[in-house]
């Protein structure tokens, strides 16, 4: 499916945010440190984030 992926994003403070989308072709997802709740939104973060 390479070339057909869409990265949706609502983080308007990121420099790659454009119209509810990520302008990068790919992102790096990394684990949050010291959290083991089992909840994806608690345990993962976008490591490609850069502040505007």
Coordinates of N, CA, C and O in Angstrom, one line a residue:
X1 N 0.8 -1.2 0.0 CA 0.0 0.0 0.0 C 0.9 1.3 0.0 O 0.4 2.3 0.2
X2 N 2.1 1.1 -0.2 CA 3.0 2.3 -0.3 C 2.5 3.3 -1.3 O 2.1 3.0 -2.4
X3 N 2.6 4.6 -0.9 CA 2.2 5.7 -1.8 C 0.7 6.0 -1.7 O 0.3 7.0 -2.3
X4 N -0.1 5.2 -0.9 CA -1.5 5.5 -0.8 C -1.9 5.8 0.6 O -3.1 5.9 0.9
X5 N -1.0 5.9 1.5 CA -1.3 6.2 2.9 C -1.6 7.6 3.1 O -1.1 8.5 2.5
X6 N -2.5 7.9 4.1 CA -2.8 9.3 4.5 C -2.6 9.3 6.0 O -3.0 8.4 6.7
X7 N -1.9 10.4 6.4 CA -1.7 10.6 7.8 C -2.6 11.7 8.3 O -2.3 12.9 8.0
X8 N -3.6 11.4 9.0 CA -4.5 12.4 9.6 C -3.9 12.9 10.9 O -3.2 12.2 11.6
X9 N -4.1 14.2 11.2 CA -3.5 14.8 12.4 C -4.4 16.0 12.8 O -4.9 16.7 12.0
X10 N -4.5 16.1 14.1 CA -5.3 17.3 14.7 C -4.4 18.1 15.6 O -4.8 19.0 16.3
X11 N -3.0 17.9 15.5 CA -2.1 18.6 16.4 C -1.6 19.9 15.7 O -0.6 19.9 15.0
X12 N -2.4 21.0 15.8 CA -2.1 22.2 15.1 C -0.8 22.9 15.5 O -0.3 23.8 14.8
X13 N -0.2 22.5 16.7 CA 1.0 23.1 17.1 C 2.3 22.5 16.5 O 3.4 22.9 16.6
X14 N 2.0 21.4 15.6 CA 3.2 20.8 14.9 C 3.4 21.5 13.6 O 2.5 21.8 12.9
X15 N 4.7 21.6 13.3 CA 5.1 22.3 12.1 C 4.7 21.6 10.8 O 4.6 22.2 9.7
X16 N 4.3 20.3 10.9 CA 3.9 19.5 9.7 C 2.4 19.4 9.6 O 1.9 18.7 8.7
X17 N 1.7 20.1 10.4 CA 0.2 20.1 10.4 C -0.3 21.0 9.2 O 0.1 22.2 9.1
X18 N -1.2 20.5 8.4 CA -1.8 21.2 7.3 C -3.2 20.7 7.0 O -3.4 19.6 6.6
X19 N -4.2 21.5 7.4 CA -5.6 21.2 7.1 C -6.0 19.8 7.6 O -6.5 19.0 6.8
X20 N -5.8 19.5 8.9 CA -6.1 18.3 9.5 C -5.3 17.1 8.9 O -5.8 15.9 9.0
X21 N -4.2 17.3 8.3 CA -3.3 16.3 7.8 C -1.9 16.5 8.2 O -1.5 17.7 8.4
X22 N -1.1 15.5 8.2 CA 0.3 15.6 8.4 C 1.0 15.7 7.0 O 0.7 14.9 6.1
X23 N 1.8 16.7 6.8 CA 2.5 16.9 5.5 C 3.6 16.0 5.2 O 4.2 16.0 4.1
X24 N 4.1 15.2 6.2 CA 5.2 14.3 6.1 C 4.7 13.0 5.3 O 3.5 12.7 5.4
X25 N 5.6 12.4 4.6 CA 5.2 11.1 3.9 C 5.1 10.0 4.8 O 4.4 9.0 4.6
X26 N 5.8 10.1 6.0 CA 5.8 9.0 7.0 C 6.1 9.7 8.3 O 6.7 10.7 8.4
X27 N 5.7 9.0 9.4 CA 6.0 9.5 10.7 C 6.6 8.3 11.5 O 6.5 7.2 11.2
X28 N 7.4 8.7 12.6 CA 7.9 7.7 13.5 C 7.1 7.7 14.8 O 6.8 8.8 15.4
X29 N 6.6 6.6 15.1 CA 5.8 6.4 16.4 C 6.7 5.8 17.4 O 7.3 4.8 17.1
X30 N 6.7 6.4 18.6 CA 7.6 6.0 19.7 C 6.8 5.7 20.9 O 5.8 6.3 21.1
X31 N 7.3 4.9 21.8 CA 6.6 4.7 23.1 C 6.9 5.8 24.1 O 7.9 6.4 24.1
X32 N 5.9 6.1 24.9 CA 6.0 7.1 26.0 C 6.8 6.3 27.1 O 6.6 5.2 27.3
X33 N 7.6 7.0 27.8 CA 8.4 6.4 28.8 C 7.6 6.3 30.1 O 6.8 7.2 30.4
X34 N 7.8 5.2 30.8 CA 7.3 5.0 32.2 C 5.8 4.9 32.2 O 5.2 5.2 33.3
X35 N 5.1 4.6 31.1 CA 3.7 4.4 31.2 C 3.3 3.0 30.7 O 3.8 2.6 29.6
X36 N 2.5 2.3 31.4 CA 2.0 1.0 31.0 C 0.6 0.8 31.3 O 0.2 -0.2 31.9
X37 N -0.3 1.7 30.8 CA -1.7 1.6 31.1 C -2.4 0.7 30.1 O -3.5 0.3 30.4
X38 N -1.8 0.4 29.0 CA -2.4 -0.5 28.0 C -3.3 0.3 27.0 O -3.8 -0.2 26.1
X39 N -3.4 1.6 27.2 CA -4.1 2.5 26.4 C -3.2 3.1 25.3 O -2.2 3.7 25.6
X40 N -3.5 3.0 24.0 CA -2.7 3.4 22.9 C -2.4 4.9 23.1 O -1.3 5.4 22.8
X41 N -3.4 5.7 23.4 CA -3.1 7.2 23.5 C -2.2 7.6 24.7 O -1.6 8.6 24.7
X42 N -2.1 6.7 25.7 CA -1.2 6.9 26.8 C 0.2 6.4 26.5 O 1.2 7.0 27.0
X43 N 0.3 5.4 25.7 CA 1.6 4.7 25.6 C 2.4 5.1 24.3 O 3.5 4.7 24.2
X44 N 1.8 5.8 23.4 CA 2.5 6.1 22.1 C 2.5 7.6 21.9 O 1.6 8.3 22.3
X45 N 3.5 8.0 21.1 CA 3.5 9.4 20.7 C 4.1 9.6 19.3 O 4.8 8.7 18.9
X46 N 3.9 10.7 18.7 CA 4.5 10.9 17.4 C 5.9 11.5 17.6 O 6.0 12.6 18.0
X47 N 6.9 10.7 17.3 CA 8.3 11.1 17.5 C 8.7 12.1 16.4 O 9.8 12.7 16.5
X48 N 7.9 12.3 15.4 CA 8.2 13.2 14.3 C 7.7 14.6 14.6 O 8.0 15.5 13.8
X49 N 7.1 14.8 15.7 CA 6.5 16.1 16.0 C 7.6 17.2 16.2 O 8.7 16.9 16.7
X50 N 7.4 18.3 15.6 CA 8.2 19.5 15.7 C 7.3 20.7 16.0 O 6.4 20.9 15.2
X51 N 7.6 21.5 17.0 CA 6.8 22.6 17.3 C 6.9 23.7 16.2 O 8.0 23.9 15.7
X52 N 5.8 24.4 15.9 CA 5.9 25.5 14.9 C 6.8 26.6 15.4 O 7.0 26.8 16.5

